[in-house]
Amino acid sequence: MSWNERVETLRLPNGLTLHYQYYPEDVSSVVLLYRAGSAYERSGRTGVAHILEHLMFNGSRNYGPFSLYIDAWGGQDNAFTDRDITVYHTVVPTSRVADVLRLEADRMRNLLFAHFEAEKRVILEEYLLSENEDDERLWTEIFAHLWPDSPYSHPVSGWPEDVRNLTLKDVRDFYDRLYRPNNALLTVVSRLPLEKVLGEVENSFGNLEPYEEIRHPNHGMPTYRWFKRSVVRANRPKRFIVAFRLPQPSLRYNTAINVLTRVLDLERSSPLWPLIESGKMEMFNVRNYEYAGGNVLVIVGEVAPTRSPPVEDILAILESMPVDTPAVGRVKRMFKSEFVFSYEEVESVGINVALTAYLFGRVPTLSESLSLYDSITAEDLQAVKRDIISSPVVVAAYENP
C-alpha cells in the first residue's frame, strides 16, 4: 500500500474545490467542508451555523433524511460545527460514492429546513447539558476574552437568547449565503480513479450556482501583550484554563507547535510536572487548537480546594524551559507513529485531508509529513516559545462561592 501518492486538487468552474486521495480498500470517505462556522454569524443571530448543521440531516427536495440512506448502504455519517467551518463526513462502500455525492449536492442547494422548531429545542437542551460539564463555562470565558475583537468570541452553539429568537429566515439567509460550491471544499478518498470521481462530482455539483460575495471574517493579531483573569463562581472542582493566543497557522509553524505542546503534555517528562510533585496542581493537560484566525494553546489544570491556580509558576516555567531536550525526539517519533496509523482508517484520512487543505492550502504526502517532523529544529521550537511568552494570555478559573 503506497501513501505517497499526492492529493490531487481540482477546481470546478463554479468554484467548488475537489481534493482526491487514492485509498486501496473497498471503502470510501466523502467529506464536505463549508467555510460556514459560527464566526460567520451576524450579531444577535448566533447559533445559526449549529442549527443549520442539524437541519442538513432532515431531508432535501429530492431525498429524505440523509442518514437513512447512509445506514441502508452500510455506511456511517456525522458532522461538526466549529468557529471557522462546518464539516459533513461520510464513509460508505466504494460503490455508493456517486450516491453520496448526489445527496450532498442536493442538500447544498435544495434543503427543506424540516423540523426547525424541534431542532431549536434540541440545541437549547444541548446548551443546558454542556453548561453542566466541568470546563464548558471556562471555555466560554476564554474565548470571550481571548478574542474580544473577533467573531470567535461567542460560543459555537450560540447564546441561548439568540437561539430562542432565531427565525427560519435567519437560517435560510445564512444557508443561501454560505452553502455554495465556491465556499466549499469536497474531499473524496477512494479507490475509484480520479477521472471517475471528477465525472461524478461534475454531474452532481457542476450546475450549482456560486454566490458572488462571500466575506471571510478578519481576526487581526494584537501587537501588544495583555493578561486577563476571569473567575467563574460555581460549586465545581477547582479547574482552570490558561490560554495563549498565537499567530495564524502555517504548516511548519503548526508542526512545531504540535511538538512543543506534546512535550508540555508528557506527564512526568513535562516541564510542568514539578507543579504536580509540589502539590501546586493535581492534574493538567496541554492542547493546541487551530483556527484560521490563529492558534490557541491551552493548559487545563485542577488544584486542591485550598489552593489557587499556579498561573505565575506556569508562566515562569514556559519562559525558562529549554527546547532541545531528549523529549523532543521522543515526541517526534510519537507523532510519526500516530500519523502512519491514522492512514489505516479511511474516515481519518478524509477528515485530515479536508482540514489540512483548509488550514494550509495544500496537503503534503505521508512521506513529506514524516520528514517535516524530522526537520523541526530547536530554532523552530524557540520561535514558538517566544510567541507563547509574548502572546495575549487569558486565565479562567472556577472559584467556589
XYZ file of C-alpha atoms in Angstrom:
401
model
C 0.000 0.000 0.000
C 1.567 3.290 -1.066
C 0.566 6.510 0.695
C 2.995 8.744 -1.121
C 0.600 9.471 -3.938
C -0.158 13.152 -3.788
C -3.562 14.550 -3.041
C -4.912 15.787 -6.359
C -6.660 19.155 -6.258
C -9.057 20.356 -8.952
C -11.491 23.238 -9.181
C -14.842 23.298 -10.959
C -15.910 26.412 -12.916
C -18.441 27.231 -10.162
C -15.638 27.383 -7.586
C -16.048 24.012 -5.863
C -12.634 22.637 -4.867
C -12.123 18.867 -5.050
C -9.356 17.074 -3.160
C -8.854 13.456 -4.186
C -6.759 10.872 -2.326
C -6.366 7.312 -3.542
C -7.255 4.640 -0.948
C -6.720 0.950 -1.735
C -9.593 -0.635 0.213
C -13.202 -1.071 -0.957
C -14.494 1.659 1.345
C -14.514 5.396 0.668
C -14.746 8.670 2.546
C -16.610 11.759 1.349
C -16.053 14.975 3.311
C -17.728 18.287 2.524
C -16.263 21.254 4.381
C -18.023 24.623 4.314
C -16.411 27.883 5.385
C -19.530 28.453 7.429
C -18.736 28.178 11.118
C -20.000 30.335 13.949
C -17.546 33.136 13.075
C -19.699 33.909 10.013
C -22.795 34.618 12.095
C -24.161 38.106 12.499
C -24.564 39.847 15.834
C -27.770 38.774 17.545
C -28.034 35.718 15.290
C -25.544 33.406 16.961
C -26.249 29.685 16.794
C -27.307 29.704 13.136
C -24.363 27.595 11.949
C -25.004 24.864 14.508
C -28.754 24.635 13.984
C -28.206 24.503 10.212
C -25.887 21.536 10.728
C -28.800 19.722 12.397
C -31.252 20.688 9.651
C -28.936 19.360 6.949
C -29.841 15.814 8.008
C -33.626 16.270 7.766
C -34.110 15.955 4.023
C -33.774 17.902 0.782
C -36.001 18.392 -2.254
C -35.181 15.085 -3.929
C -34.200 12.928 -0.961
C -35.393 12.080 2.527
C -33.333 12.263 5.737
C -29.664 11.895 4.843
C -28.662 9.270 7.402
C -31.403 6.836 6.360
C -29.627 6.316 3.045
C -26.178 6.010 4.599
C -27.411 3.466 7.160
C -29.147 1.437 4.440
C -25.891 1.304 2.465
C -23.931 0.060 5.479
C -22.075 3.332 5.976
C -21.764 5.939 8.698
C -22.044 9.704 8.724
C -21.645 12.610 11.089
C -20.910 16.336 11.189
C -19.421 19.017 13.397
C -19.546 22.796 13.587
C -16.615 24.883 14.776
C -15.742 28.551 14.678
C -14.420 28.589 11.106
C -16.089 25.634 9.455
C -18.914 23.138 9.365
C -17.892 19.675 8.177
C -20.017 16.754 6.969
C -18.221 13.411 6.720
C -19.445 10.081 5.404
C -17.951 6.606 4.998
C -19.610 4.196 2.556
C -18.787 1.208 0.369
C -16.995 2.472 -2.728
C -19.953 1.515 -4.929
C -22.024 4.223 -3.173
C -19.708 7.215 -3.642
C -21.742 8.595 -6.559
C -24.933 8.295 -4.497
C -23.404 10.219 -1.596
C -22.271 12.970 -3.966
C -25.827 13.322 -5.271
C -27.175 13.533 -1.727
C -24.594 16.155 -0.757
C -25.243 18.258 -3.852
C -28.986 18.180 -3.273
C -28.750 19.330 0.319
C -26.202 22.004 -0.638
C -28.873 23.937 -2.535
C -32.266 22.227 -2.008
C -32.573 21.848 1.748
C -36.119 21.561 3.149
C -35.306 23.022 6.611
C -37.635 20.406 8.124
C -38.313 20.333 11.888
C -36.821 23.772 12.504
C -38.540 24.430 15.847
C -37.775 20.923 17.100
C -34.089 21.359 16.285
C -34.039 24.684 18.139
C -35.260 22.877 21.236
C -32.575 20.226 20.810
C -29.874 22.903 20.553
C -31.101 24.636 23.711
C -31.154 21.319 25.577
C -27.604 20.638 24.406
C -26.557 24.049 25.712
C -28.036 23.347 29.155
C -26.304 19.973 29.294
C -22.972 21.460 28.227
C -23.180 24.060 30.996
C -23.029 21.177 33.462
C -19.749 19.924 32.026
C -16.768 20.871 34.162
C -14.971 23.087 31.662
C -17.717 24.482 29.419
C -18.242 27.769 31.248
C -14.489 28.254 31.406
C -14.183 27.836 27.641
C -16.904 30.430 27.146
C -14.921 32.886 29.266
C -11.662 32.065 27.492
C -12.940 32.828 24.002
C -14.955 35.859 25.087
C -11.789 37.479 26.473
C -9.089 35.998 24.229
C -10.856 37.152 21.035
C -12.783 40.284 22.088
C -12.209 41.837 18.660
C -13.347 38.782 16.738
C -16.474 36.746 15.936
C -14.675 33.894 17.701
C -15.786 35.489 20.966
C -19.221 33.842 21.173
C -19.947 30.127 21.732
C -20.183 27.885 18.675
C -23.649 26.773 19.774
C -24.729 30.417 20.102
C -26.058 32.426 23.021
C -29.297 30.821 24.293
C -31.324 34.008 23.908
C -30.190 34.364 20.301
C -31.096 30.741 19.563
C -34.581 31.191 21.058
C -35.160 34.193 18.807
C -33.818 32.678 15.581
C -36.264 32.568 12.705
C -36.350 30.290 9.715
C -35.444 33.319 7.596
C -32.240 33.776 9.616
C -31.224 30.208 8.851
C -32.210 30.433 5.172
C -30.204 33.635 4.748
C -27.101 32.017 6.271
C -27.573 28.920 4.107
C -28.141 30.880 0.900
C -25.055 32.989 1.506
C -22.574 30.297 2.566
C -23.728 26.862 1.418
C -22.412 27.416 -2.075
C -19.944 25.481 -4.231
C -17.388 28.302 -4.198
C -17.433 28.264 -0.387
C -16.871 24.516 -0.015
C -14.036 22.000 -0.125
C -15.008 18.489 -1.210
C -12.685 15.615 -0.301
C -13.053 12.114 -1.744
C -10.794 9.312 -0.512
C -11.421 6.244 -2.643
C -10.029 3.510 -4.862
C -12.160 4.896 -7.687
C -9.985 6.518 -10.374
C -9.729 10.292 -10.236
C -11.375 10.606 -13.654
C -14.412 8.660 -12.420
C -14.673 10.729 -9.233
C -14.323 14.007 -11.127
C -17.041 12.968 -13.557
C -19.435 12.160 -10.720
C -18.602 15.430 -8.959
C -19.259 17.417 -12.139
C -22.551 15.587 -12.690
C -23.746 16.284 -9.146
C -22.323 19.738 -8.394
C -21.459 21.257 -11.766
C -24.754 23.094 -12.282
C -24.935 24.623 -8.797
C -24.646 28.406 -8.744
C -21.881 30.134 -6.759
C -22.502 33.129 -4.531
C -20.950 36.359 -5.698
C -19.746 37.909 -2.447
C -18.528 35.791 0.445
C -16.785 37.857 3.079
C -14.483 35.973 5.401
C -14.033 37.193 8.986
C -10.966 39.220 9.851
C -9.082 38.327 13.033
C -6.133 40.667 13.371
C -3.485 39.712 15.925
C -2.829 42.427 18.521
C 0.689 43.823 18.530
C 0.831 44.078 22.332
C 0.803 41.638 25.224
C -2.015 41.629 27.733
C -3.140 39.435 30.578
C -6.727 38.929 31.726
C -8.155 36.823 34.510
C -11.786 35.717 34.707
C -13.338 33.994 37.723
C -16.486 31.888 37.449
C -18.347 31.296 40.709
C -19.623 27.728 40.827
C -19.660 24.662 43.043
C -17.265 22.769 40.807
C -13.823 21.208 41.107
C -11.228 23.974 41.119
C -10.329 23.743 37.460
C -8.679 26.455 35.425
C -7.549 27.189 31.879
C -4.544 29.258 30.845
C -4.886 30.162 27.161
C -2.413 31.797 24.774
C -3.415 33.405 21.501
C -0.749 32.575 18.911
C -0.254 33.595 15.256
C -2.171 32.247 12.293
C -1.413 28.718 11.131
C 1.266 27.667 8.683
C 2.319 24.081 8.075
C 5.815 24.272 9.545
C 4.871 26.588 12.402
C 1.977 24.373 13.445
C 4.111 21.256 13.282
C 6.482 22.967 15.719
C 3.542 23.954 17.946
C 2.368 20.342 17.973
C 5.804 19.127 19.043
C 6.165 21.696 21.827
C 2.598 21.130 23.020
C 3.190 17.380 23.313
C 6.454 17.970 25.202
C 4.489 20.041 27.714
C 1.854 17.300 27.964
C 4.228 14.383 28.646
C 3.284 13.980 32.324
C 6.455 13.038 34.257
C 8.724 14.293 31.471
C 6.871 17.603 31.171
C 8.457 20.842 32.388
C 5.134 21.352 34.215
C 5.397 18.103 36.192
C 7.200 19.684 39.203
C 3.956 21.570 39.898
C 2.289 18.177 40.406
C 5.090 16.901 42.637
C 4.971 20.036 44.786
C 1.189 19.839 45.182
C 0.537 23.101 43.365
C -1.544 21.249 40.741
C -3.389 17.946 40.854
C -3.666 17.369 37.089
C -3.031 19.116 33.789
C -3.202 18.643 30.044
C -1.929 20.806 27.193
C -3.530 21.201 23.770
C -3.345 23.450 20.724
C -6.459 24.393 18.753
C -6.002 25.507 15.156
C -8.187 28.249 13.678
C -7.859 30.308 10.535
C -7.550 33.406 12.709
C -4.805 31.994 14.910
C -3.747 29.155 17.163
C -4.959 28.806 20.741
C -2.620 26.900 23.050
C -4.239 25.946 26.352
C -3.152 24.444 29.649
C -6.096 22.957 31.543
C -5.442 22.150 35.185
C -7.019 21.359 38.504
C -5.935 22.364 42.004
C -6.823 21.291 45.523
C -9.791 23.117 47.144
C -7.475 25.219 49.319
C -5.167 26.307 46.505
C -5.250 28.890 43.737
C -4.165 28.163 40.156
C -0.355 28.463 39.931
C -0.517 30.780 36.941
C 2.669 32.680 37.702
C 4.568 29.410 38.135
C 3.275 28.158 34.790
C 4.323 31.346 33.016
C 7.766 31.208 34.626
C 8.252 27.586 33.545
C 7.241 28.391 29.970
C 9.702 31.280 29.878
C 12.662 29.310 31.247
C 12.171 25.832 29.776
C 14.761 24.517 27.279
C 13.559 23.402 23.852
C 16.370 20.994 22.948
C 15.698 18.171 25.428
C 15.600 14.414 24.618
C 11.813 14.613 24.998
C 11.652 16.413 21.640
C 12.990 13.380 19.783
C 10.591 11.108 21.647
C 7.646 13.325 20.727
C 8.623 13.408 17.060
C 8.665 9.598 16.997
C 5.252 9.500 18.684
C 3.730 11.860 16.121
C 5.198 9.939 13.207
C 3.776 6.648 14.501
C 0.360 8.200 15.118
C 0.378 9.747 11.659
C 1.127 6.428 9.975
C -1.550 4.613 11.984
C -4.130 7.293 11.126
C -3.894 6.252 7.473
C -5.403 2.869 8.316
C -8.858 4.452 8.759
C -10.437 5.948 5.652
C -12.518 8.359 7.746
C -9.380 9.720 9.426
C -7.713 10.164 6.045
C -10.689 12.071 4.645
C -11.046 14.430 7.592
C -7.294 15.003 7.802
C -7.081 15.875 4.095
C -10.034 18.265 4.376
C -8.766 20.095 7.475
C -5.170 20.278 6.252
C -6.242 21.643 2.873
C -8.491 24.204 4.552
C -5.906 25.477 7.040
C -2.749 25.342 4.946
C -3.893 25.376 1.327
C -2.149 22.129 0.453
C -1.843 18.552 1.709
C 1.643 17.033 1.962
C 2.150 13.343 1.221
C 2.732 10.930 4.072
C 6.490 10.880 3.476
C 6.578 14.696 3.349
C 4.689 14.882 6.646
C 7.076 12.457 8.342
C 10.072 14.379 7.008
C 8.570 17.624 8.269
C 8.526 16.339 11.850
C 12.154 15.224 11.484
C 13.141 18.646 10.159
C 11.759 20.672 13.079
C 14.733 22.299 14.794
C 15.391 23.886 18.157
C 15.133 27.233 16.369
C 11.590 26.374 15.220
C 10.603 25.450 18.765
C 12.292 28.557 20.151
C 10.207 30.711 17.786
C 7.017 29.126 19.113
C 8.211 29.605 22.687
C 8.881 33.305 22.020
C 5.343 33.681 20.706
C 3.915 31.923 23.766
C 5.693 34.115 26.295
C 4.841 37.312 24.400
C 1.256 36.474 23.418
C -2.057 37.633 24.853
C -2.951 35.416 27.839
C -6.334 34.737 29.417
C -6.926 32.739 32.580
C -10.365 31.435 33.525
C -10.896 29.599 36.797
C -13.676 28.210 38.941
C -13.905 29.557 42.477
C -16.418 28.129 44.916
C -18.872 30.748 46.192
